[in-house]
């Protein structure tokens, strides 16, 4: 039962991209630091069942959970901040809500009644929220509502918040994040947009308990008092969220603004005396006082997009801090590598990561980058498609298999070194049918991977349909490729390394999804260290 669980909602007003995800994750971190257990959920108002079929231009990175859910990238922030695994239940879209309701209707669950947005859709939303509370694992469930209040699409979600607030009383609080813009010409911060967005929320029956104001300049006590007065909240409930140097500063900024205390007060929770953020502070200290820096190339198809490789960029930050090094990530477009010599683009780098991806665009550029780092002994990490490209590169340039390719890009290739997995051959629907989520991988003790993970059996998350073709195993092993990670259940090659190279690792899984502030991922920590060593010996 969820009798004692408290439900917190985070809504957004005025504009998108104000950082609801980071505020939610920061609040979770603070509540954890006070000894509470917390999970964070994102409700997305779009009709796709999940973001798995959206491309990065539409939606940034698709984040994959342990249980194989393809989710919104905010879940990555939740995990990176809280180190608490999320699951399918932590990301629910309008599409999924409607699908569940329609399935129930067909099953006959609503026989005799007209199925409507209220109560059927809102009840289903409520069920999805309470599902997390009912696990018995959490003191707080934070639910972030995607979009901006006033959007047609988010209405059923806001209506659900209204109902839950009414039902739960002080076991529920609403935090509304708005923008307080600074008008240069007037030399003033403006509260009107916040007032309007709170009015919009009120029109839908929801009075926010706490207002978090995103701003580029500090809010004066006068501005806070004005917002409090016009939006019916206490002055202490107006929280400033000033632009930060890094997202990792936000938990400490929220601590200074007492967001956690305000939330505990509003939900009738006694405030524990201590707030332990020592790990976090140590991480920030390392992050902000690097002893040196390395430059690592990120080769991919969407490098111009800020959010396309979110988890990889964050994992570099964690791996950098663990080494007390600043990592400069240099974006290199895979297509540019098809037009300019690899040397021109890669020669100053200390390491190269070839990114995951789908589709043929830029493939030859990725392969060319891998040839260059293999021959020049530059540290290399290939992730998913990046690993598959390493296999293709080695086949073509070392094994002499002319035309070797992945069947994803050349179904007629004479040497299908990367092939569709057996189980994938029957797949017809493309949504949610890849090899998704965490699988076991057994490491060879004589490998870079083992020296980093320091354990024989690991579990990593996947998102792919294609795989190393086992028919080529002997040929690869005989020519200096080490297959150092194998999935024991299905005998799939998950990691490749090179005998004659100081640091060359290709992984079929996505290590970046598992990197957190508290537990930086060993492969990223290892790659940054290898880049540093390479730089010292240049
Ligand atoms: N397109 C490749 C596959 O489906 C790789 C996927 C990825 O990089 N995530 O196997």
Short mmCIF file of C-alpha atoms and ligand atoms in Angstrom, two decimals:
data_model
loop_
_atom_site.label_atom_id
_atom_site.label_comp_id
_atom_site.label_asym_id
_atom_site.label_seq_id
_atom_site.Cartn_x
_atom_site.Cartn_y
_atom_site.Cartn_z
CA UNK A 1 0.00 0.00 0.00
CA UNK A 2 1.08 3.58 -0.53
CA UNK A 3 -0.45 5.00 2.66
CA UNK A 4 2.61 6.89 3.78
CA UNK A 5 4.09 7.75 0.41
CA UNK A 6 4.15 11.42 -0.48
CA UNK A 7 3.57 12.61 -4.01
CA UNK A 8 5.31 15.64 -5.43
CA UNK A 9 4.44 17.09 -8.80
CA UNK A 10 6.68 19.30 -10.87
CA UNK A 11 4.93 21.37 -13.53
CA UNK A 12 6.36 23.98 -15.86
CA UNK A 13 5.12 27.32 -17.08
CA UNK A 14 6.04 30.17 -19.46
CA UNK A 15 8.52 28.22 -21.53
CA UNK A 16 9.89 24.77 -22.14
CA UNK A 17 13.54 23.90 -21.44
CA UNK A 18 13.62 25.58 -18.03
CA UNK A 19 15.11 22.48 -16.49
CA UNK A 20 12.20 20.66 -14.80
CA UNK A 21 14.17 17.43 -15.08
CA UNK A 22 17.19 18.89 -13.32
CA UNK A 23 15.05 20.48 -10.61
CA UNK A 24 13.27 17.16 -10.05
CA UNK A 25 16.57 15.28 -9.93
CA UNK A 26 18.10 17.87 -7.60
CA UNK A 27 15.16 17.68 -5.25
CA UNK A 28 15.47 13.90 -5.23
CA UNK A 29 19.15 14.24 -4.38
CA UNK A 30 18.41 16.57 -1.46
CA UNK A 31 15.68 14.32 -0.08
CA UNK A 32 18.05 11.37 -0.36
CA UNK A 33 20.69 13.38 1.44
CA UNK A 34 18.20 13.74 4.30
CA UNK A 35 17.72 10.00 4.43
CA UNK A 36 14.54 9.55 2.37
CA UNK A 37 14.02 7.13 -0.51
CA UNK A 38 12.82 8.75 -3.70
CA UNK A 39 11.90 7.87 -7.26
CA UNK A 40 11.19 10.23 -10.12
CA UNK A 41 8.71 9.71 -12.91
CA UNK A 42 8.16 11.61 -16.13
CA UNK A 43 4.77 11.94 -17.77
CA UNK A 44 5.08 12.91 -21.42
CA UNK A 45 2.09 14.41 -23.20
CA UNK A 46 2.83 13.09 -26.70
CA UNK A 47 1.01 10.23 -28.42
CA UNK A 48 3.98 8.01 -29.22
CA UNK A 49 3.95 5.00 -26.90
CA UNK A 50 7.58 5.74 -26.09
CA UNK A 51 10.36 7.85 -27.62
CA UNK A 52 12.04 4.76 -29.12
CA UNK A 53 10.86 5.54 -32.61
CA UNK A 54 11.69 9.25 -32.50
CA UNK A 55 14.93 10.46 -34.03
CA UNK A 56 17.37 12.64 -32.09
CA UNK A 57 16.29 15.76 -34.03
CA UNK A 58 12.84 15.33 -32.50
CA UNK A 59 13.70 14.19 -29.07
CA UNK A 60 17.41 14.06 -28.25
CA UNK A 61 18.75 10.84 -26.88
CA UNK A 62 16.55 7.87 -26.09
CA UNK A 63 17.49 6.62 -22.63
CA UNK A 64 17.25 2.90 -21.90
CA UNK A 65 16.47 1.53 -18.44
CA UNK A 66 17.54 -1.78 -16.84
CA UNK A 67 14.21 -3.37 -17.69
CA UNK A 68 14.52 -2.36 -21.32
CA UNK A 69 12.19 0.63 -21.49
CA UNK A 70 13.05 3.24 -24.13
CA UNK A 71 12.48 6.49 -22.30
CA UNK A 72 12.85 10.24 -22.17
CA UNK A 73 16.36 11.55 -21.60
CA UNK A 74 15.28 13.16 -18.32
CA UNK A 75 15.33 9.67 -16.82
CA UNK A 76 19.05 9.73 -17.45
CA UNK A 77 19.34 12.81 -15.24
CA UNK A 78 17.25 11.12 -12.57
CA UNK A 79 19.60 8.14 -12.49
CA UNK A 80 22.78 10.18 -12.75
CA UNK A 81 21.73 12.33 -9.79
CA UNK A 82 20.08 9.75 -7.57
CA UNK A 83 21.83 6.49 -8.58
CA UNK A 84 18.41 4.84 -8.21
CA UNK A 85 17.49 2.72 -11.24
CA UNK A 86 14.35 3.74 -13.08
CA UNK A 87 12.06 1.45 -15.07
CA UNK A 88 9.20 1.45 -17.55
CA UNK A 89 6.91 2.70 -14.78
CA UNK A 90 9.01 5.87 -14.54
CA UNK A 91 8.10 7.12 -18.02
CA UNK A 92 4.53 7.18 -19.21
CA UNK A 93 3.23 8.92 -22.32
CA UNK A 94 -0.27 9.94 -23.36
CA UNK A 95 0.03 7.22 -26.00
CA UNK A 96 0.61 4.53 -23.40
CA UNK A 97 -2.23 5.81 -21.20
CA UNK A 98 -4.68 5.72 -24.12
CA UNK A 99 -3.40 2.33 -25.24
CA UNK A 100 -4.04 0.89 -21.77
CA UNK A 101 -7.52 2.42 -21.60
CA UNK A 102 -8.44 1.22 -25.08
CA UNK A 103 -7.17 -2.29 -24.30
CA UNK A 104 -9.32 -2.31 -21.17
CA UNK A 105 -12.32 -1.12 -23.15
CA UNK A 106 -11.88 -3.94 -25.65
CA UNK A 107 -11.50 -6.45 -22.82
CA UNK A 108 -14.85 -5.30 -21.49
CA UNK A 109 -13.61 -3.67 -18.30
CA UNK A 110 -15.91 -0.69 -18.78
CA UNK A 111 -18.95 -2.55 -20.07
CA UNK A 112 -21.99 -0.34 -20.18
CA UNK A 113 -20.20 2.97 -19.76
CA UNK A 114 -19.02 5.66 -22.11
CA UNK A 115 -15.23 5.86 -21.87
CA UNK A 116 -14.13 9.47 -21.30
CA UNK A 117 -11.08 11.59 -20.54
CA UNK A 118 -12.49 12.16 -17.06
CA UNK A 119 -12.61 9.77 -15.26
CA UNK A 120 -11.12 6.96 -17.38
CA UNK A 121 -8.00 8.61 -18.76
CA UNK A 122 -7.31 10.49 -15.54
CA UNK A 123 -7.85 7.30 -13.50
CA UNK A 124 -5.33 5.52 -15.69
CA UNK A 125 -2.83 8.36 -15.19
CA UNK A 126 -3.44 8.16 -11.46
CA UNK A 127 -2.87 4.42 -11.53
CA UNK A 128 0.46 4.94 -13.29
CA UNK A 129 1.55 7.45 -10.66
CA UNK A 130 0.48 5.38 -7.68
CA UNK A 131 2.04 2.23 -9.11
CA UNK A 132 5.41 3.59 -8.03
CA UNK A 133 4.12 4.48 -4.56
CA UNK A 134 2.66 1.01 -4.17
CA UNK A 135 6.03 -0.69 -4.60
CA UNK A 136 6.64 0.17 -0.94
CA UNK A 137 10.17 1.23 -1.83
CA UNK A 138 9.83 5.00 -1.66
CA UNK A 139 9.02 7.76 0.81
CA UNK A 140 8.53 10.22 -2.05
CA UNK A 141 7.39 9.84 -5.64
CA UNK A 142 8.27 12.89 -7.72
CA UNK A 143 6.28 13.17 -10.93
CA UNK A 144 7.45 15.59 -13.57
CA UNK A 145 4.78 16.64 -16.04
CA UNK A 146 6.27 17.20 -19.48
CA UNK A 147 5.34 20.28 -21.53
CA UNK A 148 4.09 23.62 -20.31
CA UNK A 149 0.82 24.36 -18.47
CA UNK A 150 -1.84 25.55 -20.87
CA UNK A 151 -0.83 23.06 -23.58
CA UNK A 152 -3.87 21.21 -24.84
CA UNK A 153 -2.00 17.94 -24.59
CA UNK A 154 -1.09 18.20 -20.93
CA UNK A 155 -4.60 18.99 -19.69
CA UNK A 156 -5.47 15.42 -18.52
CA UNK A 157 -2.22 15.28 -16.56
CA UNK A 158 -2.89 18.60 -14.80
CA UNK A 159 -6.45 17.49 -14.07
CA UNK A 160 -5.00 14.35 -12.47
CA UNK A 161 -2.72 16.51 -10.33
CA UNK A 162 -5.79 18.47 -9.21
CA UNK A 163 -7.62 15.30 -8.23
CA UNK A 164 -4.66 13.80 -6.41
CA UNK A 165 -4.00 16.97 -4.50
CA UNK A 166 -7.62 16.97 -3.39
CA UNK A 167 -7.53 13.31 -2.45
CA UNK A 168 -4.17 13.29 -0.69
CA UNK A 169 -4.18 16.62 1.15
CA UNK A 170 -0.76 17.31 2.63
CA UNK A 171 0.66 14.06 1.28
CA UNK A 172 0.97 15.94 -1.97
CA UNK A 173 2.68 19.14 -3.08
CA UNK A 174 2.93 20.91 -6.40
CA UNK A 175 6.11 22.65 -7.46
CA UNK A 176 5.72 24.98 -10.40
CA UNK A 177 8.80 26.00 -12.37
CA UNK A 178 8.57 29.28 -14.27
CA UNK A 179 10.79 31.82 -15.94
CA UNK A 180 11.49 35.26 -14.51
CA UNK A 181 13.01 37.05 -17.48
CA UNK A 182 15.42 39.94 -17.19
CA UNK A 183 14.58 42.80 -19.52
CA UNK A 184 17.81 44.50 -20.38
CA UNK A 185 16.23 47.70 -21.65
CA UNK A 186 14.22 48.10 -18.46
CA UNK A 187 17.03 46.78 -16.28
CA UNK A 188 14.48 44.69 -14.41
CA UNK A 189 13.35 41.16 -13.67
CA UNK A 190 9.74 40.64 -14.71
CA UNK A 191 7.23 38.63 -12.71
CA UNK A 192 4.24 38.94 -15.02
CA UNK A 193 4.88 35.75 -17.03
CA UNK A 194 5.03 33.83 -13.74
CA UNK A 195 1.78 35.39 -12.57
CA UNK A 196 0.13 34.41 -15.84
CA UNK A 197 1.36 30.88 -15.77
CA UNK A 198 0.17 30.41 -12.19
CA UNK A 199 -3.21 31.79 -13.32
CA UNK A 200 -3.31 29.19 -16.07
CA UNK A 201 -2.64 26.51 -13.49
CA UNK A 202 -5.37 27.96 -11.26
CA UNK A 203 -7.85 27.90 -14.13
CA UNK A 204 -7.26 24.17 -14.19
CA UNK A 205 -7.88 23.97 -10.47
CA UNK A 206 -4.31 23.65 -9.22
CA UNK A 207 -2.75 26.03 -6.70
CA UNK A 208 1.00 25.47 -6.66
CA UNK A 209 2.60 25.13 -3.22
CA UNK A 210 6.08 26.14 -4.27
CA UNK A 211 7.22 28.29 -7.17
CA UNK A 212 10.72 27.79 -8.53
CA UNK A 213 11.83 30.73 -10.64
CA UNK A 214 14.43 30.22 -13.31
CA UNK A 215 16.38 33.42 -13.69
CA UNK A 216 19.65 34.84 -14.91
CA UNK A 217 19.88 37.42 -12.11
CA UNK A 218 19.32 36.99 -8.38
CA UNK A 219 15.74 37.60 -7.23
CA UNK A 220 15.56 40.44 -4.74
CA UNK A 221 13.43 39.96 -1.59
CA UNK A 222 11.01 42.43 -3.18
CA UNK A 223 10.57 40.30 -6.28
CA UNK A 224 10.08 37.18 -4.19
CA UNK A 225 7.47 38.96 -2.07
CA UNK A 226 5.67 40.14 -5.19
CA UNK A 227 5.53 36.66 -6.69
CA UNK A 228 4.34 35.27 -3.35
CA UNK A 229 1.60 37.84 -3.10
CA UNK A 230 0.30 37.49 -6.64
CA UNK A 231 0.54 33.72 -6.72
CA UNK A 232 -0.88 32.92 -3.26
CA UNK A 233 2.20 31.24 -1.81
CA UNK A 234 4.42 32.01 1.18
CA UNK A 235 7.53 34.07 0.47
CA UNK A 236 9.68 31.15 1.66
CA UNK A 237 8.00 29.08 -1.05
CA UNK A 238 9.40 31.27 -3.83
CA UNK A 239 12.64 29.59 -4.77
CA UNK A 240 15.28 31.10 -6.99
CA UNK A 241 16.86 28.87 -9.62
CA UNK A 242 19.67 30.90 -11.07
CA UNK A 243 21.52 29.86 -14.24
CA UNK A 244 24.34 27.58 -13.14
CA UNK A 245 27.79 26.88 -14.50
CA UNK A 246 26.98 23.17 -14.58
CA UNK A 247 23.79 21.20 -13.93
CA UNK A 248 25.68 19.50 -11.11
CA UNK A 249 25.61 22.79 -9.14
CA UNK A 250 21.83 22.78 -9.01
CA UNK A 251 21.36 20.44 -5.98
CA UNK A 252 23.58 22.74 -3.92
CA UNK A 253 21.82 25.86 -5.21
CA UNK A 254 18.48 24.28 -4.27
CA UNK A 255 19.87 23.37 -0.86
CA UNK A 256 20.85 27.01 -0.31
CA UNK A 257 17.35 28.06 -1.34
CA UNK A 258 15.92 25.43 1.05
CA UNK A 259 13.76 23.73 -1.57
CA UNK A 260 13.91 20.43 0.32
CA UNK A 261 12.88 22.02 3.62
CA UNK A 262 10.00 23.79 1.93
CA UNK A 263 8.82 20.49 0.40
CA UNK A 264 9.07 18.72 3.76
CA UNK A 265 7.11 21.52 5.45
CA UNK A 266 4.38 21.46 2.82
CA UNK A 267 3.97 17.71 3.13
CA UNK A 268 3.94 17.70 6.95
CA UNK A 269 7.21 15.78 7.12
CA UNK A 270 9.54 16.44 10.07
CA UNK A 271 12.83 17.84 8.75
CA UNK A 272 15.75 15.51 9.58
CA UNK A 273 18.64 17.40 11.09
CA UNK A 274 21.37 16.32 8.76
CA UNK A 275 21.72 16.68 5.05
CA UNK A 276 24.58 14.55 3.77
CA UNK A 277 25.84 15.59 0.35
CA UNK A 278 29.49 14.75 0.97
CA UNK A 279 29.85 12.52 -2.13
CA UNK A 280 28.32 15.18 -4.26
CA UNK A 281 30.55 17.90 -2.88
CA UNK A 282 33.64 15.78 -3.41
CA UNK A 283 32.59 15.17 -7.02
CA UNK A 284 32.11 18.91 -7.60
CA UNK A 285 35.48 19.64 -6.04
CA UNK A 286 37.17 17.23 -8.46
CA UNK A 287 35.14 18.57 -11.35
CA UNK A 288 36.10 22.17 -10.66
CA UNK A 289 39.75 21.64 -9.77
CA UNK A 290 41.17 19.48 -12.55
CA UNK A 291 44.86 18.72 -12.53
CA UNK A 292 44.92 18.72 -16.31
CA UNK A 293 42.78 18.21 -19.37
CA UNK A 294 42.32 15.82 -22.25
CA UNK A 295 40.55 16.23 -25.56
CA UNK A 296 38.41 13.34 -26.72
CA UNK A 297 36.75 13.20 -30.12
CA UNK A 298 33.11 12.15 -30.29
CA UNK A 299 32.39 10.85 -33.77
CA UNK A 300 28.72 10.63 -34.63
CA UNK A 301 25.94 11.54 -36.99
CA UNK A 302 24.20 14.07 -34.75
CA UNK A 303 27.13 15.83 -33.11
CA UNK A 304 25.67 19.27 -33.79
CA UNK A 305 22.70 18.42 -31.55
CA UNK A 306 23.22 19.18 -27.88
CA UNK A 307 21.05 16.39 -26.55
CA UNK A 308 21.71 13.58 -29.03
CA UNK A 309 24.53 12.02 -27.01
CA UNK A 310 23.50 13.32 -23.60
CA UNK A 311 24.48 10.29 -21.54
CA UNK A 312 27.86 9.99 -23.27
CA UNK A 313 28.67 13.63 -22.54
CA UNK A 314 27.63 13.26 -18.91
CA UNK A 315 29.59 10.00 -18.54
CA UNK A 316 32.68 11.91 -19.74
CA UNK A 317 32.08 14.46 -16.98
CA UNK A 318 31.84 11.68 -14.37
CA UNK A 319 34.87 9.84 -15.76
CA UNK A 320 36.81 13.10 -15.93
CA UNK A 321 36.05 14.04 -12.32
CA UNK A 322 37.04 10.54 -11.18
CA UNK A 323 40.47 11.18 -12.73
CA UNK A 324 40.46 14.83 -11.68
CA UNK A 325 40.75 15.75 -15.33
CA UNK A 326 38.73 18.08 -17.49
CA UNK A 327 37.45 16.34 -20.59
CA UNK A 328 37.01 18.53 -23.64
CA UNK A 329 34.65 16.66 -25.91
CA UNK A 330 35.30 17.59 -29.50
CA UNK A 331 32.35 16.87 -31.75
CA UNK A 332 33.37 15.37 -35.09
CA UNK A 333 30.76 14.81 -37.73
CA UNK A 334 31.02 11.32 -39.23
CA UNK A 335 30.21 12.80 -42.62
CA UNK A 336 33.07 15.29 -42.40
CA UNK A 337 35.38 12.28 -42.09
CA UNK A 338 34.16 11.18 -45.51
CA UNK A 339 35.33 14.44 -47.04
CA UNK A 340 38.51 15.32 -45.18
CA UNK A 341 41.44 13.07 -44.25
CA UNK A 342 41.05 11.47 -40.83
CA UNK A 343 44.44 12.84 -39.88
CA UNK A 344 43.30 16.45 -40.30
CA UNK A 345 40.35 15.93 -38.01
CA UNK A 346 41.79 13.51 -35.46
CA UNK A 347 45.49 14.14 -35.10
CA UNK A 348 45.30 16.42 -32.05
CA UNK A 349 42.99 14.21 -30.06
CA UNK A 350 43.94 12.17 -27.01
CA UNK A 351 41.22 9.55 -27.54
CA UNK A 352 38.24 8.89 -29.80
CA UNK A 353 34.76 7.58 -29.08
CA UNK A 354 32.60 6.39 -31.97
CA UNK A 355 28.97 6.80 -31.05
CA UNK A 356 25.94 4.52 -31.29
CA UNK A 357 23.49 5.04 -34.11
CA UNK A 358 21.18 3.82 -36.82
CA UNK A 359 21.20 4.26 -40.58
CA UNK A 360 23.94 4.42 -43.14
CA UNK A 361 24.70 8.15 -43.17
CA UNK A 362 28.29 8.73 -42.07
CA UNK A 363 29.18 5.03 -41.74
CA UNK A 364 32.30 5.26 -43.88
CA UNK A 365 33.48 8.25 -41.88
CA UNK A 366 33.15 6.25 -38.67
CA UNK A 367 35.08 3.36 -40.23
CA UNK A 368 37.80 5.74 -41.39
CA UNK A 369 38.13 7.24 -37.90
CA UNK A 370 38.57 3.75 -36.49
CA UNK A 371 41.25 2.88 -39.06
CA UNK A 372 43.15 5.98 -38.04
CA UNK A 373 43.01 5.35 -34.27
CA UNK A 374 43.81 1.65 -34.71
CA UNK A 375 46.88 2.34 -36.84
CA UNK A 376 48.05 5.25 -34.70
CA UNK A 377 47.39 3.51 -31.40
CA UNK A 378 45.11 6.27 -30.12
CA UNK A 379 42.76 5.15 -27.29
CA UNK A 380 39.40 4.16 -28.70
CA UNK A 381 35.98 3.29 -27.34
CA UNK A 382 33.28 2.14 -29.76
CA UNK A 383 29.73 1.97 -28.45
CA UNK A 384 27.11 -0.24 -30.13
CA UNK A 385 27.24 0.92 -33.78
CA UNK A 386 30.74 2.19 -32.92
CA UNK A 387 31.76 -1.36 -31.99
CA UNK A 388 30.09 -2.76 -35.10
CA UNK A 389 32.06 -0.28 -37.23
CA UNK A 390 35.27 -1.45 -35.54
CA UNK A 391 34.44 -5.00 -36.61
CA UNK A 392 33.77 -3.86 -40.19
CA UNK A 393 36.96 -1.79 -40.29
CA UNK A 394 39.09 -4.70 -39.09
CA UNK A 395 37.45 -7.07 -41.58
CA UNK A 396 38.11 -4.78 -44.51
CA UNK A 397 41.51 -3.38 -43.66
CA UNK A 398 43.23 -6.16 -41.73
CA UNK A 399 41.49 -9.38 -42.73
CA UNK A 400 41.19 -8.20 -46.34
CA UNK A 401 37.50 -9.07 -46.59
CA UNK A 402 36.58 -6.67 -49.36
CA UNK A 403 33.03 -5.38 -49.08
CA UNK A 404 32.59 -6.66 -45.51
CA UNK A 405 29.67 -4.87 -43.90
CA UNK A 406 26.74 -5.00 -41.54
CA UNK A 407 23.60 -6.43 -43.06
CA UNK A 408 21.85 -3.32 -41.74
CA UNK A 409 23.55 -1.30 -44.46
CA UNK A 410 24.34 -3.87 -47.16
CA UNK A 411 22.01 -6.86 -47.14
CA UNK A 412 23.96 -8.35 -50.08
CA UNK A 413 27.45 -8.05 -48.54
CA UNK A 414 29.71 -11.06 -49.29
CA UNK A 415 31.02 -10.86 -45.69
CA UNK A 416 28.20 -10.08 -43.23
CA UNK A 417 30.45 -9.65 -40.20
CA UNK A 418 27.60 -7.91 -38.41
CA UNK A 419 24.29 -9.70 -38.89
CA UNK A 420 20.72 -9.50 -37.68
CA UNK A 421 20.26 -11.46 -34.48
CA UNK A 422 18.33 -14.70 -34.91
CA UNK A 423 15.46 -13.49 -32.70
CA UNK A 424 15.19 -10.27 -34.72
CA UNK A 425 14.52 -12.03 -38.01
CA UNK A 426 10.83 -12.54 -37.23
CA UNK A 427 10.26 -9.01 -35.92
CA UNK A 428 7.63 -7.03 -37.87
CA UNK A 429 6.74 -4.05 -35.65
CA UNK A 430 9.66 -1.68 -35.13
CA UNK A 431 8.56 -0.06 -31.85
CA UNK A 432 10.01 -1.58 -28.68
CA UNK A 433 11.31 -4.75 -30.35
CA UNK A 434 15.08 -4.31 -30.30
CA UNK A 435 17.32 -6.21 -27.89
CA UNK A 436 16.64 -3.85 -25.01
CA UNK A 437 17.72 -3.53 -21.42
CA UNK A 438 20.28 -5.23 -19.21
CA UNK A 439 21.96 -8.50 -20.13
CA UNK A 440 24.81 -10.46 -18.57
CA UNK A 441 28.29 -10.34 -19.98
CA UNK A 442 31.16 -12.56 -18.84
CA UNK A 443 34.58 -10.97 -19.04
CA UNK A 444 37.86 -12.56 -19.99
CA UNK A 445 40.24 -12.02 -17.08
CA UNK A 446 43.04 -11.09 -19.44
CA UNK A 447 41.47 -7.90 -20.76
CA UNK A 448 41.30 -4.14 -20.35
CA UNK A 449 37.62 -4.52 -19.54
CA UNK A 450 38.26 -6.89 -16.62
CA UNK A 451 41.02 -4.66 -15.28
CA UNK A 452 38.48 -1.82 -15.14
CA UNK A 453 35.33 -3.60 -13.99
CA UNK A 454 37.30 -5.80 -11.56
CA UNK A 455 34.62 -8.47 -11.71
CA UNK A 456 33.91 -11.36 -14.03
CA UNK A 457 30.16 -11.03 -14.53
CA UNK A 458 28.77 -7.63 -15.47
CA UNK A 459 25.33 -6.46 -16.59
CA UNK A 460 24.97 -3.73 -19.17
CA UNK A 461 22.09 -2.20 -21.11
CA UNK A 462 21.48 -2.78 -24.79
CA UNK A 463 19.54 -1.24 -27.67
CA UNK A 464 20.22 -2.89 -31.02
CA UNK A 465 19.09 -5.48 -33.55
CA UNK A 466 22.41 -6.45 -35.09
CA UNK A 467 25.30 -8.37 -33.59
CA UNK A 468 28.80 -9.72 -34.23
CA UNK A 469 28.44 -12.72 -36.58
CA UNK A 470 29.78 -15.77 -34.72
CA UNK A 471 30.83 -17.43 -38.00
CA UNK A 472 33.77 -15.03 -38.04
CA UNK A 473 34.96 -15.57 -34.47
CA UNK A 474 37.92 -17.84 -35.27
CA UNK A 475 39.14 -15.62 -38.07
CA UNK A 476 39.11 -12.59 -35.78
CA UNK A 477 40.78 -14.36 -32.86
CA UNK A 478 43.45 -15.76 -35.17
CA UNK A 479 44.31 -12.27 -36.34
CA UNK A 480 44.71 -10.39 -33.09
CA UNK A 481 41.18 -9.50 -32.00
CA UNK A 482 40.26 -10.50 -28.46
CA UNK A 483 36.61 -11.26 -27.82
CA UNK A 484 36.74 -10.30 -24.16
CA UNK A 485 33.08 -10.12 -23.21
CA UNK A 486 30.49 -12.77 -24.06
CA UNK A 487 26.82 -13.03 -23.17
CA UNK A 488 26.70 -16.52 -21.65
CA UNK A 489 22.97 -17.16 -22.19
CA UNK A 490 23.00 -16.65 -25.95
CA UNK A 491 26.71 -16.80 -26.70
CA UNK A 492 26.85 -13.30 -28.19
CA UNK A 493 30.02 -11.26 -28.55
CA UNK A 494 29.61 -8.15 -26.40
CA UNK A 495 33.16 -6.76 -26.20
CA UNK A 496 36.10 -6.73 -28.58
CA UNK A 497 39.64 -5.56 -27.83
CA UNK A 498 42.82 -5.56 -29.91
CA UNK A 499 45.92 -7.50 -28.98
CA UNK A 500 48.33 -5.02 -30.53
CA UNK A 501 46.91 -1.75 -29.23
CA UNK A 502 47.21 -0.05 -25.83
CA UNK A 503 43.53 0.80 -25.41
CA UNK A 504 41.03 -0.28 -28.07
CA UNK A 505 37.64 -1.38 -26.74
CA UNK A 506 34.38 -1.91 -28.63
CA UNK A 507 31.23 -2.70 -26.69
CA UNK A 508 27.90 -3.85 -28.08
CA UNK A 509 26.11 -2.38 -25.06
CA UNK A 510 25.68 1.21 -23.83
CA UNK A 511 27.89 1.86 -20.79
CA UNK A 512 26.88 5.54 -20.78
CA UNK A 513 23.40 4.77 -19.43
CA UNK A 514 24.85 3.39 -16.22
CA UNK A 515 27.29 6.18 -15.35
CA UNK A 516 26.27 8.28 -12.34
CA UNK A 517 27.89 10.94 -10.17
CA UNK A 518 28.30 8.39 -7.39
CA UNK A 519 29.37 5.52 -9.66
CA UNK A 520 31.25 6.84 -12.69
CA UNK A 521 31.36 4.14 -15.33
CA UNK A 522 34.63 2.15 -15.35
CA UNK A 523 34.92 2.24 -19.16
CA UNK A 524 34.65 6.03 -19.21
CA UNK A 525 37.00 6.42 -16.26
CA UNK A 526 39.36 4.05 -18.09
CA UNK A 527 39.12 5.86 -21.41
CA UNK A 528 39.83 9.25 -19.80
CA UNK A 529 42.83 7.77 -17.98
CA UNK A 530 44.07 6.18 -21.23
CA UNK A 531 43.69 9.55 -22.99
CA UNK A 532 45.74 11.19 -20.24
CA UNK A 533 48.48 8.53 -20.50
CA UNK A 534 48.51 8.87 -24.27
CA UNK A 535 48.81 12.65 -23.98
CA UNK A 536 51.75 12.35 -21.56
CA UNK A 537 53.65 10.08 -23.94
CA UNK A 538 52.92 11.99 -27.14
N1 LIG B 1 22.05 0.09 -35.67
C1 LIG B 1 22.75 -0.88 -34.88
C2 LIG B 1 21.86 -2.04 -34.49
O1 LIG B 1 20.66 -1.93 -34.51
C3 LIG B 1 23.38 -0.24 -33.67
C4 LIG B 1 22.41 0.34 -32.70
C5 LIG B 1 23.02 1.28 -31.70
O2 LIG B 1 24.11 1.82 -31.91
N2 LIG B 1 22.33 1.54 -30.61
O3 LIG B 1 22.34 -3.09 -34.16
#
